[in-house]
């Protein structure tokens, strides 16, 4: 099943065209990796999928992004609703400077869930889902910033899934983490993919090859190649892709 | 000279300078404490003045200052904090908002006597409030607003943008992000600004001179439309306008004003550390 379909997407920061004519289909409950050199537009593309670019002034979008067939850039789309369905995990672990519990409970609370018992069960479920529960179950009221970075990032993932999204966007979620924490996140992604559609931006080619089912290669605002991960890494169709993944370009 | 000695000399110099800064403050507090302590009694604080203010207490002035500060807080806090949230979190950078910012910065630099004259013209005369607590509190509030707004804006801006982004990415509205994530982090700073502003209001004489303060009025105000005595003005009066005033009464009055201001300061510090510890929902 196709979860997201992007058709002829152009994106502008003022007059600067950061994405041109990007079309890609993203499968449900798969991990799609986006790779490419710095500044090629991966983050920009990712933010187009939950309209986080809306908050940046002077930006403009052409083309369509269909989520379950509905164009998210249609003027009837409620952006707040969209972001509940398409969650996001950022590059730097960024828990709120509050307790572990409050961090995970934030999403459900803004949705209007106030009952302490329901909240507690969502928090537990989300922390389990993010493979963090056993490490923090006895210290839910401690400051989230007292956690190690890798734990903080998993807390951010828990915070995201507490909203029960359908899609999770991850922008280089491991780039601030050590190898062990990175491995934990990668394992976590494998378990998350049974429930969620995941799109991950990564600079780490091995990571893309290890975790993803489908890979898109961006170059200077264009999607050069997008295919099943195995094919991209073993039989790339374009010379540019081959040069990049073998380290000759970028 | 060796680097080592250089450093020792530097330290000595800096210590000396900080002593120079602190010494006058300590001297003022010390003198007022020593000279004024004798005047302080339960009666001094709770009795009406009589015999040309040479006897009795300062009760109406104390109550007047408390009421004025309260009135200032009631007017200035909602407008100041609300306006700041708008300016810092919602308003775009347009000519209008720039003018507003410029006005606030300039307002902060206006001498307090000008506020007093403005209050006289605007509230007392034009709006026909008369010399009253209402007119005085409004005047003090206007004087306090720039302090509240500039510190509050500073503390809102010091909260990383990232948290606003994260809140939005979780489906929170702009207001929910502000209410539950941004404000709790900015609150200690905002409270500091509020207290600083109110402290200034409580201690000022010029703005209340024409708008509310009574020379001698040995009874408590009955409504916001009554004038009242106030501590700073009372201190001025008994120090300069009443011949033969016993000096310990002057020092005693100064001591009460000082204690009031310092205890508000202490209160602010306590609230601040309380909110620092408890940045929860
Ligand atoms: N807020 C912005 N305003 C203007 N230009 C921007 C903005 N954000 C990104 N850009 C530009 O758009 C282009 C794509 O940026 P983007 O962040 O999407 O790249 P990226 O592929 O994620 O890079 P990286 O791997 O370094 O994160 C870059 O040239 C960048 O300078
Ligand atoms: Mg990026």
Coordinates of C-alpha atoms and ligand atoms in Angstrom, one line a residue:
Chain A
X1 CA 0.0 0.0 0.0
X2 CA 1.2 3.4 -0.9
X3 CA 1.1 5.8 2.1
X4 CA 2.5 9.0 0.6
X5 CA 2.7 10.0 -3.0
X6 CA 4.6 13.1 -4.0
X7 CA 4.0 14.5 -7.4
X8 CA 6.2 17.1 -9.1
X9 CA 7.1 18.9 -6.0
X10 CA 9.0 22.2 -6.2
X11 CA 10.1 24.1 -3.2
X12 CA 11.4 27.6 -2.9
X13 CA 13.1 29.6 -0.1
X14 CA 12.3 33.0 -1.4
X15 CA 13.8 32.9 -4.9
X16 CA 16.0 30.0 -4.2
X17 CA 14.7 26.7 -5.5
X18 CA 15.6 24.0 -3.0
X19 CA 13.6 21.2 -4.6
X20 CA 12.7 20.7 -8.2
X21 CA 10.2 18.3 -9.7
X22 CA 10.5 15.6 -7.0
X23 CA 8.2 12.7 -7.4
X24 CA 8.3 9.6 -5.2
X25 CA 6.0 7.0 -3.7
X26 CA 6.4 6.0 -0.1
X27 CA 5.1 2.6 1.0
X28 CA 3.1 2.0 4.1
X29 CA 5.0 0.3 7.0
X30 CA 8.3 0.4 5.2
X31 CA 11.4 2.4 6.0
X32 CA 12.3 4.8 3.3
X33 CA 15.8 6.3 3.5
X34 CA 16.8 9.6 1.9
X35 CA 20.4 10.1 1.1
X36 CA 22.5 12.7 -0.6
X37 CA 25.2 15.3 0.0
X38 CA 24.9 18.2 2.4
X39 CA 22.5 20.9 1.2
X40 CA 20.8 18.8 -1.5
X41 CA 17.4 19.3 0.1
X42 CA 16.7 16.2 2.1
X43 CA 15.6 18.0 5.2
X44 CA 13.6 20.4 3.1
X45 CA 11.8 17.5 1.5
X46 CA 11.2 15.8 4.8
X47 CA 9.6 19.0 6.2
X48 CA 7.4 19.2 3.2
X49 CA 5.7 16.0 4.3
X50 CA 4.3 17.5 7.5
X51 CA 4.3 21.1 6.4
X52 CA 6.9 22.2 8.9
X53 CA 8.2 24.5 6.2
X54 CA 5.1 26.5 6.7
X55 CA 6.6 28.2 9.7
X56 CA 9.5 29.6 7.6
X57 CA 8.6 32.8 6.0
X58 CA 8.8 33.4 2.3
X59 CA 8.7 29.8 1.3
X60 CA 6.5 28.4 -1.6
X61 CA 5.4 25.0 -2.7
X62 CA 4.3 23.7 -6.1
X63 CA 3.0 20.2 -6.8
X64 CA 1.2 17.7 -4.7
X65 CA 1.9 15.7 -1.6
X66 CA -0.8 13.0 -1.2
X67 CA -1.3 11.3 2.2
X68 CA -3.7 8.4 1.7
X69 CA -4.7 10.1 -1.5
X70 CA -5.5 13.5 0.1
X71 CA -3.4 16.5 -0.9
X72 CA -1.9 17.9 2.3
X73 CA -1.4 21.2 0.6
X74 CA -5.0 21.6 -0.2
X75 CA -6.4 24.7 1.5
X76 CA -8.9 22.7 3.5
X77 CA -6.2 20.7 5.2
X78 CA -5.9 21.4 8.9
X79 CA -2.2 21.6 9.5
X80 CA -2.5 20.7 13.2
X81 CA -4.4 17.6 12.3
X82 CA -1.9 16.7 9.6
X83 CA 1.0 16.9 12.1
X84 CA -0.8 14.5 14.4
X85 CA -0.8 12.0 11.6
X86 CA 2.8 12.7 10.4
X87 CA 5.1 13.0 13.4
X88 CA 8.8 14.1 13.4
X89 CA 12.0 13.2 15.2
X90 CA 14.8 15.7 15.0
X91 CA 18.5 15.6 14.5
X92 CA 19.5 16.7 18.0
X93 CA 17.7 15.0 20.8
X94 CA 15.4 17.8 22.1
X95 CA 13.2 16.8 25.0
X96 CA 11.4 19.6 26.7
X97 CA 13.1 20.6 30.0
X98 CA 10.4 18.9 32.0
X99 CA 9.9 15.4 33.5
X100 CA 10.1 12.3 31.4
X101 CA 6.4 11.8 32.0
X102 CA 5.4 15.3 30.9
X103 CA 7.5 14.9 27.7
X104 CA 5.6 11.9 26.5
X105 CA 2.3 13.2 27.8
X106 CA 2.6 16.5 25.9
X107 CA 1.1 15.3 22.6
X108 CA -1.9 13.5 24.2
X109 CA -2.4 16.5 26.5
X110 CA -2.6 19.0 23.7
X111 CA -5.1 16.7 22.1
X112 CA -7.2 17.2 25.2
X113 CA -6.5 14.0 27.1
X114 CA -6.3 15.0 30.7
X115 CA -7.4 11.9 32.7
X116 CA -4.3 10.9 34.7
X117 CA -4.9 7.2 34.4
X118 CA -5.3 7.2 30.6
X119 CA -2.3 9.5 30.3
X120 CA -0.2 7.1 32.4
X121 CA -1.2 4.2 30.2
X122 CA -0.4 6.0 27.0
X123 CA 3.0 7.1 28.5
X124 CA 3.8 3.5 29.4
X125 CA 2.8 2.2 26.1
X126 CA 4.8 4.8 24.2
X127 CA 7.9 4.3 26.3
X128 CA 7.6 0.6 25.7
X129 CA 7.2 1.3 22.0
X130 CA 10.4 3.3 22.1
X131 CA 12.2 0.6 24.0
X132 CA 12.8 2.9 26.9
X133 CA 10.3 1.8 29.5
X134 CA 12.6 -0.6 31.4
X135 CA 15.3 2.1 31.7
X136 CA 13.0 4.9 33.0
X137 CA 10.0 3.3 34.6
X138 CA 11.2 4.1 38.1
X139 CA 12.2 7.7 37.3
X140 CA 9.3 9.1 35.3
X141 CA 9.2 12.3 37.3
X142 CA 12.9 13.1 36.8
X143 CA 14.1 15.7 34.4
X144 CA 14.3 14.4 30.9
X145 CA 17.6 16.2 30.5
X146 CA 19.2 13.9 33.1
X147 CA 19.0 11.0 30.5
X148 CA 21.9 10.0 28.3
X149 CA 21.7 11.4 24.7
X150 CA 20.6 8.1 23.2
X151 CA 17.9 7.7 25.8
X152 CA 16.8 11.3 25.1
X153 CA 16.4 10.5 21.5
X154 CA 14.3 7.4 22.3
X155 CA 12.3 9.6 24.6
X156 CA 11.7 11.9 21.7
X157 CA 10.6 9.0 19.6
X158 CA 8.2 8.0 22.5
X159 CA 6.9 11.5 22.6
X160 CA 6.2 11.3 18.9
X161 CA 4.4 7.9 18.9
X162 CA 2.3 9.0 21.9
X163 CA 0.3 11.1 19.5
X164 CA -0.3 7.8 17.5
X165 CA 0.9 9.1 14.2
X166 CA 0.7 7.1 11.0
X167 CA 4.0 8.3 9.6
X168 CA 7.2 9.2 11.4
X169 CA 9.8 11.4 9.8
X170 CA 13.3 11.3 11.1
X171 CA 15.9 13.8 10.2
X172 CA 19.4 12.3 10.9
X173 CA 18.2 10.9 14.2
X174 CA 21.5 9.3 15.0
X175 CA 24.0 11.9 14.0
X176 CA 24.4 13.1 17.6
X177 CA 24.7 9.6 19.0
X178 CA 27.5 7.1 19.7
X179 CA 27.5 3.8 17.9
X180 CA 25.7 1.8 20.6
X181 CA 22.9 4.3 20.9
X182 CA 22.7 4.4 17.1
X183 CA 22.4 0.7 17.0
X184 CA 19.6 0.8 19.6
X185 CA 17.7 3.4 17.5
X186 CA 18.2 1.2 14.4
X187 CA 16.8 -1.8 16.1
X188 CA 13.9 0.3 17.4
X189 CA 13.1 1.4 13.9
X190 CA 12.7 -2.2 12.8
X191 CA 10.1 -2.8 15.5
X192 CA 8.4 0.6 14.8
X193 CA 8.0 -0.3 11.1
X194 CA 5.4 -2.9 11.9
X195 CA 3.1 -0.1 12.9
X196 CA 4.3 3.0 11.3
X197 CA 5.5 4.3 7.9
X198 CA 9.0 5.7 8.5
X199 CA 11.0 8.2 6.4
X200 CA 14.6 8.7 7.5
X201 CA 17.2 11.1 6.3
X202 CA 20.7 9.9 6.9
X203 CA 24.3 10.8 5.9
X204 CA 25.4 7.3 6.8
X205 CA 25.3 5.1 3.8
X206 CA 25.7 1.9 5.8
X207 CA 22.8 2.9 7.9
X208 CA 20.6 3.5 4.9
X209 CA 21.6 0.1 3.5
X210 CA 21.1 -1.6 6.9
X211 CA 17.7 -0.3 7.9
X212 CA 15.8 0.8 4.9
X213 CA 13.6 -1.0 2.4
X214 CA 13.5 1.8 -0.1
X215 CA 16.1 4.5 -0.8
X216 CA 15.9 7.9 -2.5
X217 CA 19.0 9.7 -3.6
X218 CA 18.9 13.5 -3.8
X219 CA 21.3 15.7 -5.6
X220 CA 21.1 19.4 -5.8
X221 CA 17.4 19.6 -5.1
X222 CA 16.5 16.7 -7.5
X223 CA 15.6 13.2 -6.7
X224 CA 18.1 11.4 -8.9
X225 CA 17.2 7.8 -8.2
X226 CA 14.6 6.1 -6.0
X227 CA 14.4 2.3 -5.8
X228 CA 14.4 -0.7 -3.5
X229 CA 17.4 -0.3 -1.2
X230 CA 19.2 -3.4 -2.4
X231 CA 19.1 -2.3 -6.0
X232 CA 20.2 1.2 -5.3
X233 CA 23.3 0.0 -3.4
X234 CA 24.1 -3.0 -5.7
X235 CA 22.9 -2.0 -9.1
X236 CA 22.4 1.8 -9.2
X237 CA 20.9 2.9 -12.5
X238 CA 22.5 6.3 -12.6
X239 CA 26.2 7.1 -12.8
X240 CA 25.7 9.9 -10.2
X241 CA 24.2 7.5 -7.7
X242 CA 27.0 5.0 -8.2
X243 CA 29.7 7.8 -7.8
X244 CA 28.0 9.0 -4.6
X245 CA 27.6 5.7 -2.8
X246 CA 31.1 4.6 -3.7
X247 CA 32.4 7.8 -2.4
X248 CA 33.6 9.4 -5.6
X249 CA 31.1 12.2 -5.5
X250 CA 29.5 14.4 -2.9
Chain B
X1 CA 56.4 41.4 36.7
X2 CA 55.6 37.7 36.5
X3 CA 52.3 36.5 35.1
X4 CA 51.6 35.2 38.5
X5 CA 51.9 38.5 40.3
X6 CA 50.0 40.2 37.5
X7 CA 47.1 37.9 38.2
X8 CA 47.3 38.5 42.0
X9 CA 47.3 42.2 41.4
X10 CA 44.3 41.9 39.1
X11 CA 42.4 40.0 41.7
X12 CA 43.2 42.5 44.3
X13 CA 42.1 45.4 42.1
X14 CA 38.8 43.7 41.2
X15 CA 38.1 42.9 44.8
X16 CA 38.7 46.5 45.7
X17 CA 36.3 47.7 43.0
X18 CA 33.5 45.4 44.1
X19 CA 34.0 46.6 47.7
X20 CA 33.6 50.2 46.4
X21 CA 30.4 49.2 44.7
X22 CA 29.0 47.4 47.7
X23 CA 30.2 49.7 50.5
X24 CA 27.7 52.6 49.9
X25 CA 24.8 50.2 49.8
X26 CA 25.9 48.5 53.0
X27 CA 26.4 51.9 54.6
X28 CA 23.0 53.1 53.6
X29 CA 21.3 50.0 54.9
X30 CA 23.4 50.1 58.1
X31 CA 22.8 53.7 58.9
X32 CA 19.0 53.4 58.3
X33 CA 18.9 50.2 60.4
X34 CA 20.8 51.6 63.3
X35 CA 19.1 55.0 63.4
X36 CA 15.6 53.8 62.4
X37 CA 15.3 50.7 64.6
X38 CA 14.5 52.8 67.6
X39 CA 11.4 54.3 66.0
X40 CA 10.0 50.9 65.0
X41 CA 7.3 49.7 67.2
X42 CA 3.9 48.1 66.7
X43 CA 2.3 51.4 67.1
X44 CA 4.6 53.1 64.5
X45 CA 3.4 50.6 61.9
X46 CA -0.2 50.4 62.8
X47 CA -1.2 53.9 64.1
X48 CA -2.3 57.1 62.4
X49 CA 0.1 60.0 62.5
X50 CA -0.9 63.0 64.6
X51 CA 0.6 66.2 66.1
X52 CA 1.8 67.4 62.6
X53 CA 3.1 63.8 61.9
X54 CA 5.6 64.2 64.7
X55 CA 3.8 61.5 66.7
X56 CA 1.9 58.3 66.0
X57 CA 2.7 56.1 63.1
X58 CA 2.8 55.7 59.4
X59 CA -0.1 53.3 58.9
X60 CA -2.0 55.1 56.2
X61 CA 1.2 55.7 54.2
X62 CA 2.1 52.0 54.4
X63 CA -1.4 50.9 53.4
X64 CA -1.4 53.5 50.6
X65 CA 1.8 52.2 49.1
X66 CA 0.7 48.6 49.4
X67 CA -2.6 49.5 47.6
X68 CA -0.8 51.5 44.9
X69 CA 1.6 48.6 44.3
X70 CA -1.3 46.2 44.1
X71 CA -3.2 48.4 41.7
X72 CA -0.1 48.8 39.6
X73 CA 0.3 45.0 39.5
X74 CA -3.3 44.5 38.5
X75 CA -3.1 46.9 35.6
X76 CA 0.5 46.3 34.5
X77 CA 0.9 42.5 34.7
X78 CA -1.9 41.4 32.3
X79 CA -1.2 44.2 29.8
X80 CA 2.6 43.8 30.0
X81 CA 2.7 40.0 29.8
X82 CA -0.1 39.7 27.3
X83 CA 1.5 42.4 25.1
X84 CA 4.8 40.8 25.3
X85 CA 3.5 37.4 24.3
X86 CA 1.9 39.0 21.3
X87 CA 5.0 40.9 20.4
X88 CA 7.5 38.1 20.9
X89 CA 5.5 35.1 19.7
X90 CA 2.8 36.3 17.3
X91 CA 3.6 39.7 15.8
X92 CA 5.5 39.8 12.5
X93 CA 8.3 42.2 12.1
X94 CA 6.4 45.1 10.5
X95 CA 6.7 48.8 10.7
X96 CA 4.0 48.9 13.3
X97 CA 5.6 46.4 15.6
X98 CA 8.9 48.2 15.2
X99 CA 7.4 51.4 16.2
X100 CA 5.8 49.7 19.3
X101 CA 9.2 48.3 20.2
X102 CA 10.9 51.7 19.8
X103 CA 8.2 53.3 21.9
X104 CA 8.7 50.8 24.7
X105 CA 12.5 51.4 24.7
X106 CA 12.0 55.1 24.8
X107 CA 9.3 54.9 27.5
X108 CA 11.9 53.2 29.7
X109 CA 14.1 56.2 29.5
X110 CA 11.6 58.9 30.4
X111 CA 12.1 60.6 33.8
X112 CA 9.5 59.7 36.3
X113 CA 8.4 63.3 36.9
X114 CA 7.2 63.3 33.3
X115 CA 5.0 60.2 34.0
X116 CA 3.7 62.2 37.0
X117 CA 2.7 65.1 34.8
X118 CA 1.3 62.9 32.2
X119 CA -0.8 61.1 34.8
X120 CA -2.0 64.5 36.1
X121 CA -3.1 65.7 32.7
X122 CA -4.5 62.4 31.4
X123 CA -6.1 60.6 34.4
X124 CA -6.6 63.2 37.1
X125 CA -7.8 66.1 34.8
X126 CA -8.9 64.8 31.4
X127 CA -10.5 61.5 32.6
X128 CA -11.7 63.3 35.7
X129 CA -10.4 60.6 38.1
X130 CA -9.2 63.3 40.5
X131 CA -6.2 62.7 42.7
X132 CA -7.0 59.1 43.5
X133 CA -5.5 55.7 43.9
X134 CA -6.9 54.8 40.4
X135 CA -5.1 57.7 38.8
X136 CA -1.9 56.9 40.7
X137 CA -1.9 53.2 40.0
X138 CA -2.5 53.8 36.3
X139 CA 0.4 56.3 36.1
X140 CA 2.7 53.9 38.0
X141 CA 1.5 51.1 35.7
X142 CA 2.5 53.0 32.6
X143 CA 5.9 53.7 34.1
X144 CA 6.2 50.0 35.0
X145 CA 5.2 48.5 31.6
X146 CA 8.5 49.1 29.7
X147 CA 10.4 47.3 32.4
X148 CA 8.0 44.3 32.4
X149 CA 7.8 44.1 28.6
X150 CA 11.5 44.4 27.9
X151 CA 12.5 41.7 30.5
X152 CA 9.6 39.4 29.5
X153 CA 10.5 39.7 25.9
X154 CA 14.1 38.9 26.6
X155 CA 13.1 35.8 28.5
X156 CA 10.7 34.6 25.9
X157 CA 13.3 35.0 23.2
X158 CA 15.9 33.1 25.2
X159 CA 13.7 30.0 25.0
X160 CA 15.1 28.0 21.9
X161 CA 13.0 28.2 18.8
X162 CA 13.3 24.4 18.5
X163 CA 10.8 23.9 21.3
X164 CA 8.2 25.8 19.3
X165 CA 8.9 23.7 16.3
X166 CA 8.7 20.5 18.3
X167 CA 5.4 21.5 19.9
X168 CA 4.0 22.2 16.4
X169 CA 5.3 18.9 15.1
X170 CA 3.3 17.2 17.8
X171 CA 0.1 18.8 16.7
X172 CA 0.1 21.5 19.3
X173 CA -1.3 24.9 18.3
X174 CA 0.9 27.9 18.6
X175 CA -0.9 28.9 21.9
X176 CA -0.5 25.4 23.4
X177 CA 3.2 25.5 22.7
X178 CA 3.5 28.9 24.4
X179 CA 1.3 28.0 27.3
X180 CA 2.8 24.6 28.2
X181 CA 6.4 24.8 26.9
X182 CA 7.6 28.3 26.3
X183 CA 6.0 30.2 29.2
X184 CA 7.1 27.8 31.9
X185 CA 10.7 28.2 30.8
X186 CA 10.4 32.0 30.5
X187 CA 8.4 32.4 33.8
X188 CA 11.4 33.0 36.2
X189 CA 12.6 35.8 33.9
X190 CA 9.1 37.3 33.5
X191 CA 8.5 37.3 37.2
X192 CA 11.9 39.0 37.8
X193 CA 10.9 41.7 35.4
X194 CA 7.5 42.1 37.1
X195 CA 9.0 42.4 40.5
X196 CA 11.7 44.8 39.4
X197 CA 9.0 47.0 37.8
X198 CA 6.8 46.9 40.9
X199 CA 9.7 47.7 43.2
X200 CA 10.4 50.8 41.2
X201 CA 6.7 51.7 41.3
X202 CA 6.6 51.2 45.1
X203 CA 9.6 53.5 45.7
X204 CA 8.9 56.3 43.3
X205 CA 7.7 59.7 44.5
X206 CA 7.4 61.8 41.3
X207 CA 4.7 59.9 39.5
X208 CA 2.4 59.9 42.6
X209 CA 3.1 63.5 43.6
X210 CA 0.2 65.0 41.5
X211 CA -1.9 61.9 40.9
X212 CA -2.6 60.4 44.3
X213 CA -0.4 61.3 47.2
X214 CA -1.8 63.2 50.1
X215 CA 0.4 65.4 52.3
X216 CA -1.5 64.5 55.5
X217 CA -4.5 62.3 55.5
X218 CA -4.9 60.3 58.7
X219 CA -7.5 57.8 57.5
X220 CA -7.6 54.9 55.2
X221 CA -8.9 55.3 51.6
X222 CA -12.4 54.0 51.2
X223 CA -12.5 53.5 47.5
X224 CA -10.1 53.6 44.4
X225 CA -11.3 57.2 43.9
X226 CA -9.8 58.4 47.2
X227 CA -6.4 59.9 47.5
X228 CA -4.0 58.3 50.0
X229 CA -0.7 58.9 51.7
X230 CA 2.2 56.8 50.4
X231 CA 5.5 56.0 52.0
X232 CA 8.0 57.5 49.5
X233 CA 6.1 60.8 49.5
X234 CA 5.5 60.7 53.2
X235 CA 9.2 60.3 53.7
X236 CA 9.9 63.3 51.5
X237 CA 7.4 65.3 53.4
X238 CA 8.6 64.5 56.9
X239 CA 12.2 65.0 55.7
X240 CA 11.9 68.4 54.1
X241 CA 8.5 70.0 54.7
X242 CA 8.0 69.6 58.5
X243 CA 10.2 71.7 60.7
X244 CA 11.3 70.1 64.0
X245 CA 10.6 66.5 62.8
X246 CA 12.3 64.0 65.1
X247 CA 15.1 62.3 63.0
X248 CA 14.4 58.8 64.3
X249 CA 10.9 59.0 62.7
X250 CA 12.5 59.8 59.3
X251 CA 14.9 56.9 59.6
X252 CA 12.1 54.6 60.8
X253 CA 10.0 55.5 57.8
X254 CA 12.9 54.9 55.5
X255 CA 13.5 51.6 57.2
X256 CA 9.9 50.4 56.7
X257 CA 10.1 51.4 53.0
X258 CA 13.4 49.6 52.6
X259 CA 12.1 46.5 54.4
X260 CA 9.1 46.5 52.1
X261 CA 11.2 46.7 49.0
X262 CA 13.7 44.2 50.2
X263 CA 11.1 41.7 51.2
X264 CA 9.4 42.0 47.8
X265 CA 12.8 41.2 46.3
X266 CA 13.2 38.2 48.5
X267 CA 9.8 37.1 47.6
X268 CA 10.7 37.3 43.9
X269 CA 13.8 35.2 44.5
X270 CA 11.8 32.6 46.2
X271 CA 9.1 32.4 43.5
X272 CA 11.8 32.3 40.9
X273 CA 13.7 29.4 42.4
X274 CA 10.4 27.6 43.0
X275 CA 9.5 27.8 39.3
X276 CA 13.0 26.9 38.3
X277 CA 12.6 23.6 40.2
X278 CA 9.1 23.0 39.0
X279 CA 8.9 23.5 35.3
X280 CA 6.1 21.0 35.0
X281 CA 2.8 20.9 33.4
Ligands
LIG1 N1 15.4 28.3 6.2 C1 16.0 28.4 5.0 N2 16.1 29.5 4.3 C2 16.8 29.6 3.2 N3 17.4 28.6 2.6 C3 17.4 27.4 3.3 C4 16.7 27.2 4.5 N4 16.9 26.0 4.9 C5 17.6 25.4 4.0 N5 18.0 26.2 3.0 C6 18.8 25.9 1.8 O1 18.1 24.9 1.0 C7 19.0 23.9 0.6 C8 18.6 22.6 1.1 O2 18.8 22.6 2.5 P1 18.4 21.3 3.4 O3 18.6 21.6 4.8 O4 17.1 20.7 2.9 O5 19.6 20.3 2.9 P2 20.0 18.9 3.5 O6 20.0 18.0 2.4 O7 19.1 18.5 4.6 O8 21.4 19.1 4.1 P3 22.2 18.5 5.3 O9 22.5 17.1 4.9 O10 23.3 19.4 5.5 O11 21.2 18.5 6.5 C9 20.4 24.4 1.1 O12 21.1 25.0 0.0 C10 20.1 25.3 2.2 O13 21.1 26.4 2.2
LIG2 MG1 19.3 18.3 6.8

